[in-house]
PDB file of C-alpha atoms in Angstrom:
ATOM      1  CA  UNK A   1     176.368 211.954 227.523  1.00 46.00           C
ATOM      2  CA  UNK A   2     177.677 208.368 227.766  1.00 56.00           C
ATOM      3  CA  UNK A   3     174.881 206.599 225.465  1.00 78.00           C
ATOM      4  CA  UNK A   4     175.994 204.148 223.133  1.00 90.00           C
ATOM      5  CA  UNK A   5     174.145 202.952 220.376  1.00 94.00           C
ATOM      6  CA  UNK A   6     174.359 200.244 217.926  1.00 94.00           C
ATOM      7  CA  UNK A   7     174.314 202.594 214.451  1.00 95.00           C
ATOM      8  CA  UNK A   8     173.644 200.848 211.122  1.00 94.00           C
ATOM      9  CA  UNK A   9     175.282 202.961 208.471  1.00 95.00           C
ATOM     10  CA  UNK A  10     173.349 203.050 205.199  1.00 95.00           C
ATOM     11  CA  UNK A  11     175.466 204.673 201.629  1.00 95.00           C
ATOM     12  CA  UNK A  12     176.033 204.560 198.343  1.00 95.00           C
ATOM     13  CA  UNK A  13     179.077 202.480 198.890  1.00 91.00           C
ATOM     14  CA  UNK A  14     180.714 203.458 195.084  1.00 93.00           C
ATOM     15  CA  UNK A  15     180.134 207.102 195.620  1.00 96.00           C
ATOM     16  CA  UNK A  16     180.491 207.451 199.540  1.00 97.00           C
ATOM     17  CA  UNK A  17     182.662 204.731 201.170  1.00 95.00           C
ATOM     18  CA  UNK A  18     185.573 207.560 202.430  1.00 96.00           C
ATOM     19  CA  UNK A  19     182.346 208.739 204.510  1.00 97.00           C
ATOM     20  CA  UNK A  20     180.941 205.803 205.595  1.00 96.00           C
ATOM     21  CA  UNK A  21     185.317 204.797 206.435  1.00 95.00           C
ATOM     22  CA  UNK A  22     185.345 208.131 208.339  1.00 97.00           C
ATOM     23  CA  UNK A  23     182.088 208.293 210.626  1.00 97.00           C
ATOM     24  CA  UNK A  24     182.860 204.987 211.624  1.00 94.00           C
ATOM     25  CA  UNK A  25     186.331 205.571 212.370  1.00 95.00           C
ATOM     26  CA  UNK A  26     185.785 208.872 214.245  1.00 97.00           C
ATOM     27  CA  UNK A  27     182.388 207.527 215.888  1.00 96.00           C
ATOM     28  CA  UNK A  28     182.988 203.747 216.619  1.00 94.00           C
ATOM     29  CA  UNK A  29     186.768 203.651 216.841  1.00 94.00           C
ATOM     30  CA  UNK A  30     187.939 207.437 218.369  1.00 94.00           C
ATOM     31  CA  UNK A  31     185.048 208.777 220.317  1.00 95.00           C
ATOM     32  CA  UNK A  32     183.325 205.183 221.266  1.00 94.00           C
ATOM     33  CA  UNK A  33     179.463 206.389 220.734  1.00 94.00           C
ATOM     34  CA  UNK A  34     178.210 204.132 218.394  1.00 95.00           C
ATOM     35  CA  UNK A  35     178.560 200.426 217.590  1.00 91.00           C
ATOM     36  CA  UNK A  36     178.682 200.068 214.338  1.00 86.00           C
ATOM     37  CA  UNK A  37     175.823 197.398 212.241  1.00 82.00           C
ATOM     38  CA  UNK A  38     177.198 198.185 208.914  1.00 76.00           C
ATOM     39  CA  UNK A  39     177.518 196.293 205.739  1.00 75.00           C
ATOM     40  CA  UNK A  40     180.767 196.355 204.354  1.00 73.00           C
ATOM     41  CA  UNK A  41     182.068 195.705 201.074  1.00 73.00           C
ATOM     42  CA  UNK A  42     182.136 191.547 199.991  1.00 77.00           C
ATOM     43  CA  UNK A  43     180.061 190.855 203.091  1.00 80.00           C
ATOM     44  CA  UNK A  44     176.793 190.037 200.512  1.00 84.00           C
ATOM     45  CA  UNK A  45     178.172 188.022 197.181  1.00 84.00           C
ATOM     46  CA  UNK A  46     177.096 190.234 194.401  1.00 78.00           C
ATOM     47  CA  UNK A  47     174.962 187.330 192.755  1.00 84.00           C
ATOM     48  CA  UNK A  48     173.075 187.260 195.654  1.00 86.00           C
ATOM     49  CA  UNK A  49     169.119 187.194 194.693  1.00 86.00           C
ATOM     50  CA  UNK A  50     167.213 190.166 195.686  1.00 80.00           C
ATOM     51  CA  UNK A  51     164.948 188.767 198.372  1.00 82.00           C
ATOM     52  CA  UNK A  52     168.138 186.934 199.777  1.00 86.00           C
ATOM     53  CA  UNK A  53     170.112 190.234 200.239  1.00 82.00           C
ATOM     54  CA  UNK A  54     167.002 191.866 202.098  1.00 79.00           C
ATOM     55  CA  UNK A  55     166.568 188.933 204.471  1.00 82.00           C
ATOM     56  CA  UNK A  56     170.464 189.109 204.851  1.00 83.00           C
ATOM     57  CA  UNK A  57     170.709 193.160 205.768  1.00 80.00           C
ATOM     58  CA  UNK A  58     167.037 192.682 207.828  1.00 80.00           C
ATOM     59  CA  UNK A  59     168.244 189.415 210.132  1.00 81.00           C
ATOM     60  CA  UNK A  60     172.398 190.149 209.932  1.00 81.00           C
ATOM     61  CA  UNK A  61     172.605 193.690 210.330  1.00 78.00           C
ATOM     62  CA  UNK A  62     169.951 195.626 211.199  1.00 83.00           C
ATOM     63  CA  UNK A  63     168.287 192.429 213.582  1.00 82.00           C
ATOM     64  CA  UNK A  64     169.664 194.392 216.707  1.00 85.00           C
ATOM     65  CA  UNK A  65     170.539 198.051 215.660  1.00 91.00           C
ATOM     66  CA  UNK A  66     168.680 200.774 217.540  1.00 93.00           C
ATOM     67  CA  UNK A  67     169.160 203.861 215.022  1.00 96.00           C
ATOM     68  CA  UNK A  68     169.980 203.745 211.208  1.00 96.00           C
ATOM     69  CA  UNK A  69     172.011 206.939 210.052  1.00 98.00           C
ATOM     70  CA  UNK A  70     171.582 207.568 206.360  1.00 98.00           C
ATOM     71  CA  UNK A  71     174.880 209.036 204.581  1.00 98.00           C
ATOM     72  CA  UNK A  72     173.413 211.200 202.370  1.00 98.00           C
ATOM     73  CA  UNK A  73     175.302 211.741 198.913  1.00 98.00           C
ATOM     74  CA  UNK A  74     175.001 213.259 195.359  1.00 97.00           C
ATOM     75  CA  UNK A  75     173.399 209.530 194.367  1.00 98.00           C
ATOM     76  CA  UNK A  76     172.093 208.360 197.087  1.00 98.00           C
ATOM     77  CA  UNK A  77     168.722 208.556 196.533  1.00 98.00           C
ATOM     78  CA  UNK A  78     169.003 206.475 193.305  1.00 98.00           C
ATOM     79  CA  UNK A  79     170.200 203.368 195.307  1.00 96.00           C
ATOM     80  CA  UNK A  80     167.697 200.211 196.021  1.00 93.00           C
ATOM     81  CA  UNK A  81     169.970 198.762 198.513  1.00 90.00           C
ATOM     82  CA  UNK A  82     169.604 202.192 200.646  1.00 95.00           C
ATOM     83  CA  UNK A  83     165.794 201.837 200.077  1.00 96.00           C
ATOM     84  CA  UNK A  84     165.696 198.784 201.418  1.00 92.00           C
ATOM     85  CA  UNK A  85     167.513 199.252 204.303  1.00 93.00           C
ATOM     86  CA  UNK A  86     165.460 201.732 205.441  1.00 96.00           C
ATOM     87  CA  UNK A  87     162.509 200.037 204.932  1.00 94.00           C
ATOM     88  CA  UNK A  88     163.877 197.403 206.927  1.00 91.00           C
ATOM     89  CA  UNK A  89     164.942 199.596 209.664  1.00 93.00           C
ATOM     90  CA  UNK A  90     161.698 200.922 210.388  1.00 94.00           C
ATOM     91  CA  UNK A  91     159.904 197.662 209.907  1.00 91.00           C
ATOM     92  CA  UNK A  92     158.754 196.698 213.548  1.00 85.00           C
ATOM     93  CA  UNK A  93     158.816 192.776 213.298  1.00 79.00           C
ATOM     94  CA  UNK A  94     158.669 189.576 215.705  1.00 76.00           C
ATOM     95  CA  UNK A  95     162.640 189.784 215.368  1.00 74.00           C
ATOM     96  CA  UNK A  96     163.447 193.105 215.763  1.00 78.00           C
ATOM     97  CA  UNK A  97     162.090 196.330 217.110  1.00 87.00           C
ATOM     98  CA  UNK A  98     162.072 199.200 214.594  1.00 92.00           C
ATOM     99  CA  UNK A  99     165.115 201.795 214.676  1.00 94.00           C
ATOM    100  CA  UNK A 100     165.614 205.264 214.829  1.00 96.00           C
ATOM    101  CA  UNK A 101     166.105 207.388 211.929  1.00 98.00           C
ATOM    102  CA  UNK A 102     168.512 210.763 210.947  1.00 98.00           C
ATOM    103  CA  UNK A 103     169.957 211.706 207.376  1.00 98.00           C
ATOM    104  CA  UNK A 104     173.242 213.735 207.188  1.00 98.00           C
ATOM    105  CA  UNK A 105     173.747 215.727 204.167  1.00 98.00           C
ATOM    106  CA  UNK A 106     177.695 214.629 203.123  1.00 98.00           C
ATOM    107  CA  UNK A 107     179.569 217.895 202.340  1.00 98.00           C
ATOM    108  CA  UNK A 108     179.636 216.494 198.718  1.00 96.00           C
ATOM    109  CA  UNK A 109     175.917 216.753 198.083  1.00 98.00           C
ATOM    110  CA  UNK A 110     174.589 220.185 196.513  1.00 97.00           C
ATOM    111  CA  UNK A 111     172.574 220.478 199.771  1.00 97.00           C
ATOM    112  CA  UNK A 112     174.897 220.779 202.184  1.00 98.00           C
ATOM    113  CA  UNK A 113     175.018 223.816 204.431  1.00 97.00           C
ATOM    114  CA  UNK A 114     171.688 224.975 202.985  1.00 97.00           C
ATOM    115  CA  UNK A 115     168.657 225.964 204.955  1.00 94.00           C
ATOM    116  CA  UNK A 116     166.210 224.161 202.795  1.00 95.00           C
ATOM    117  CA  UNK A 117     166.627 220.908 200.641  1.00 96.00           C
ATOM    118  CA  UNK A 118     165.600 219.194 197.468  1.00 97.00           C
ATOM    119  CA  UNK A 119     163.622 216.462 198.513  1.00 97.00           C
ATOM    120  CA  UNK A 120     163.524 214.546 194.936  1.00 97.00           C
ATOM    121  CA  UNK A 121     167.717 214.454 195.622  1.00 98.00           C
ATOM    122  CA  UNK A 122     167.651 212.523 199.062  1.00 98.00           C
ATOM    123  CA  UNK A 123     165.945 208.840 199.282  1.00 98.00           C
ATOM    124  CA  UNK A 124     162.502 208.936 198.633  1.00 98.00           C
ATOM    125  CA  UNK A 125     161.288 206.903 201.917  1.00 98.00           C
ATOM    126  CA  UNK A 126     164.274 209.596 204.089  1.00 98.00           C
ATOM    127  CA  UNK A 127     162.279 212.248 203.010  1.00 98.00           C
ATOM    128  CA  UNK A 128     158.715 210.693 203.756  1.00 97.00           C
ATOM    129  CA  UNK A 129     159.932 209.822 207.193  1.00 98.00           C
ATOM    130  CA  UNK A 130     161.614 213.528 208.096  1.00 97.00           C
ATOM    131  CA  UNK A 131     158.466 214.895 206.740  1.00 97.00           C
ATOM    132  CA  UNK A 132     156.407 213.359 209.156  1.00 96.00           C
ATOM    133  CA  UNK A 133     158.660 213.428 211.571  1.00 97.00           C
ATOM    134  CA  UNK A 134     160.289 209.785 212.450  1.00 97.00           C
ATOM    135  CA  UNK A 135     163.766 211.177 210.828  1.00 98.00           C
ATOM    136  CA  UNK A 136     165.828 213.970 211.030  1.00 98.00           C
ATOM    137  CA  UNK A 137     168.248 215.510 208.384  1.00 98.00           C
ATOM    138  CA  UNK A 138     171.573 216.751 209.566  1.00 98.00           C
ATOM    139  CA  UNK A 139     174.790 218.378 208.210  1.00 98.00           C
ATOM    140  CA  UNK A 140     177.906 216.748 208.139  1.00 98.00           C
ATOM    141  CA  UNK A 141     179.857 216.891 211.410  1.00 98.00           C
ATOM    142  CA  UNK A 142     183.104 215.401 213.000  1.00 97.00           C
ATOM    143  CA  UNK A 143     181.894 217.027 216.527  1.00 97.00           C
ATOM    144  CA  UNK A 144     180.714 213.769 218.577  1.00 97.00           C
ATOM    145  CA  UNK A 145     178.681 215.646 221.368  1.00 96.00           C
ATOM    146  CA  UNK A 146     176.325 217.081 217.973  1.00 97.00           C
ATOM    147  CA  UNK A 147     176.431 213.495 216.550  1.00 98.00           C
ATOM    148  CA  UNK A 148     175.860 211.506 219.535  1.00 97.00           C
ATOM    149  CA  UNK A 149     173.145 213.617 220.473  1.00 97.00           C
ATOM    150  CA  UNK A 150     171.279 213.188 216.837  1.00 98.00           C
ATOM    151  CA  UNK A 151     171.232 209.566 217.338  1.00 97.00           C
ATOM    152  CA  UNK A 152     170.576 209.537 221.102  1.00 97.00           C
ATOM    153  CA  UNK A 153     167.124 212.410 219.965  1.00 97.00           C
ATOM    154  CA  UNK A 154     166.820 208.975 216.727  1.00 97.00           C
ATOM    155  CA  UNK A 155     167.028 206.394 219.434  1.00 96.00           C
ATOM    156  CA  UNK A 156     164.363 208.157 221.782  1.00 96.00           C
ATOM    157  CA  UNK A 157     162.122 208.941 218.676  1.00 96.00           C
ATOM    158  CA  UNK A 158     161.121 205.567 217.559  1.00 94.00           C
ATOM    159  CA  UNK A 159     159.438 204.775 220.719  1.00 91.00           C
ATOM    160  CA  UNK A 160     156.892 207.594 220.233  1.00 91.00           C
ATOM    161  CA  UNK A 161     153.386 206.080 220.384  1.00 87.00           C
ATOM    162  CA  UNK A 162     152.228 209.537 218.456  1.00 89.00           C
ATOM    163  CA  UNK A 163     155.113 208.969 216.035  1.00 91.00           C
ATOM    164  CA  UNK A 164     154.825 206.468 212.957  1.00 92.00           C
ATOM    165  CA  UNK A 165     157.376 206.060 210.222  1.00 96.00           C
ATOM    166  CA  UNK A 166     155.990 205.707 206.808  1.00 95.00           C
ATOM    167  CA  UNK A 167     156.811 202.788 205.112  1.00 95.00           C
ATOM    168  CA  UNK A 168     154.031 201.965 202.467  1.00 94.00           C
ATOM    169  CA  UNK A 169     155.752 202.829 199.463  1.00 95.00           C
ATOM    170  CA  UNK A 170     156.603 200.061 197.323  1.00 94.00           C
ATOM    171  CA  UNK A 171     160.867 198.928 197.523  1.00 93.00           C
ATOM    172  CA  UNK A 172     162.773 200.083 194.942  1.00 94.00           C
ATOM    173  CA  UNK A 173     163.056 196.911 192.366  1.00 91.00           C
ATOM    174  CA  UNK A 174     165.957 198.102 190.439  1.00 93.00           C
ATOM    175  CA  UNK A 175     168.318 201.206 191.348  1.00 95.00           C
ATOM    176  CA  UNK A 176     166.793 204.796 190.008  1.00 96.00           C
ATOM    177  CA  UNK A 177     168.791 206.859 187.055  1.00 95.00           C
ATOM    178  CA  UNK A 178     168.134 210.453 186.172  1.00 95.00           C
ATOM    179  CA  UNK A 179     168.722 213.829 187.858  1.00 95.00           C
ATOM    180  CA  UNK A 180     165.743 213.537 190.510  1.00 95.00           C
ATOM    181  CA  UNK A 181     162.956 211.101 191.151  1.00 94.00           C
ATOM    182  CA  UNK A 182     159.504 212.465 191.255  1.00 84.00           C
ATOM    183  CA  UNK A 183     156.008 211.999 192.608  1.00 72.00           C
TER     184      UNK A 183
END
């Protein structure tokens, strides 16, 4: 399979980064499938205003990415910057089309290698989308024929007229605490 998409790599950069350093290096650098959208560390100044920061990941980032790959950690779901990003990846606006969505369970994260997940441990908005069927959750894998093909299956998805993301939940305001969100 030689398709090669541009990948925007949402994660709890504290908790994850050696992930996020990893699937980029093995995926963008080694085996040449994706091109990587990313956000990286100092590229947003920290004092940034909130609606600033979204119109900086929506326009600068995700503007021309086809698929959005969730990194999927112990605290991921408590993040507002990984809300928003997927909000804005699914968004279909005048500037951009929408993306493609998967989730892949890091090896760190208590699901991992299980057959069924907690959905009030993975990003709220993730879980509404792979419950109706615009995302897919994965396992962690260093195998790029399995990874390529999750984002090529992403990439083919969000053209699906009988397939809508959902998106109507309100964006995180502030980051989440606790053990698990809830309904």
């Amino acid at each position: 399979m030689s398709d090669r998409h541009k990948v925007f790599v949402s994660y709890h950069h504290k908790n994850d980064q050696a992930y996020r350093d990893r699937f980029e290096t093995l995926f963008s650098d080694i085996y040449d499938i994706i091109e990587s959208r990313s956000v990286q560390d100092g590229d947003i100044d920290l004092n940034t205003r909130t609606e600033t920061v979204r119109q900086i990941i929506r326009d600068d980032y995700l503007q021309d990415s086809t698929v959005t790959v969730v990194l999927i950690g112990t605290e991921t779901w408590k993040r507002k910057h990984v809300d928003w990003e997927i909000s804005a990846s699914i968004s279909h606006t005048k500037a951009s089309d929408r993306s493609g969505l998967i989730g892949i369970f890091l090896p760190a994260h208590p699901d991992y290698g299980r057959d069924k997940y907690n959905p009030y441990i993975i990003p709220p908005r993730l879980y509404r989308n792979a419950e109706c069927g615009y995302a897919k959750l994965y396992d962690w894998s260093t195998n790029p024929d399995h990874v390529q093909a999750w984002i090529h299956k992403a990439f083919k998805r969000r053209k699906q007229k009988d397939l809508n993301p959902h998106n109507s939940d309100p964006l995180f305001a502030n980051n989440r605490s606790g053990d698990r969100w809830y309904e």
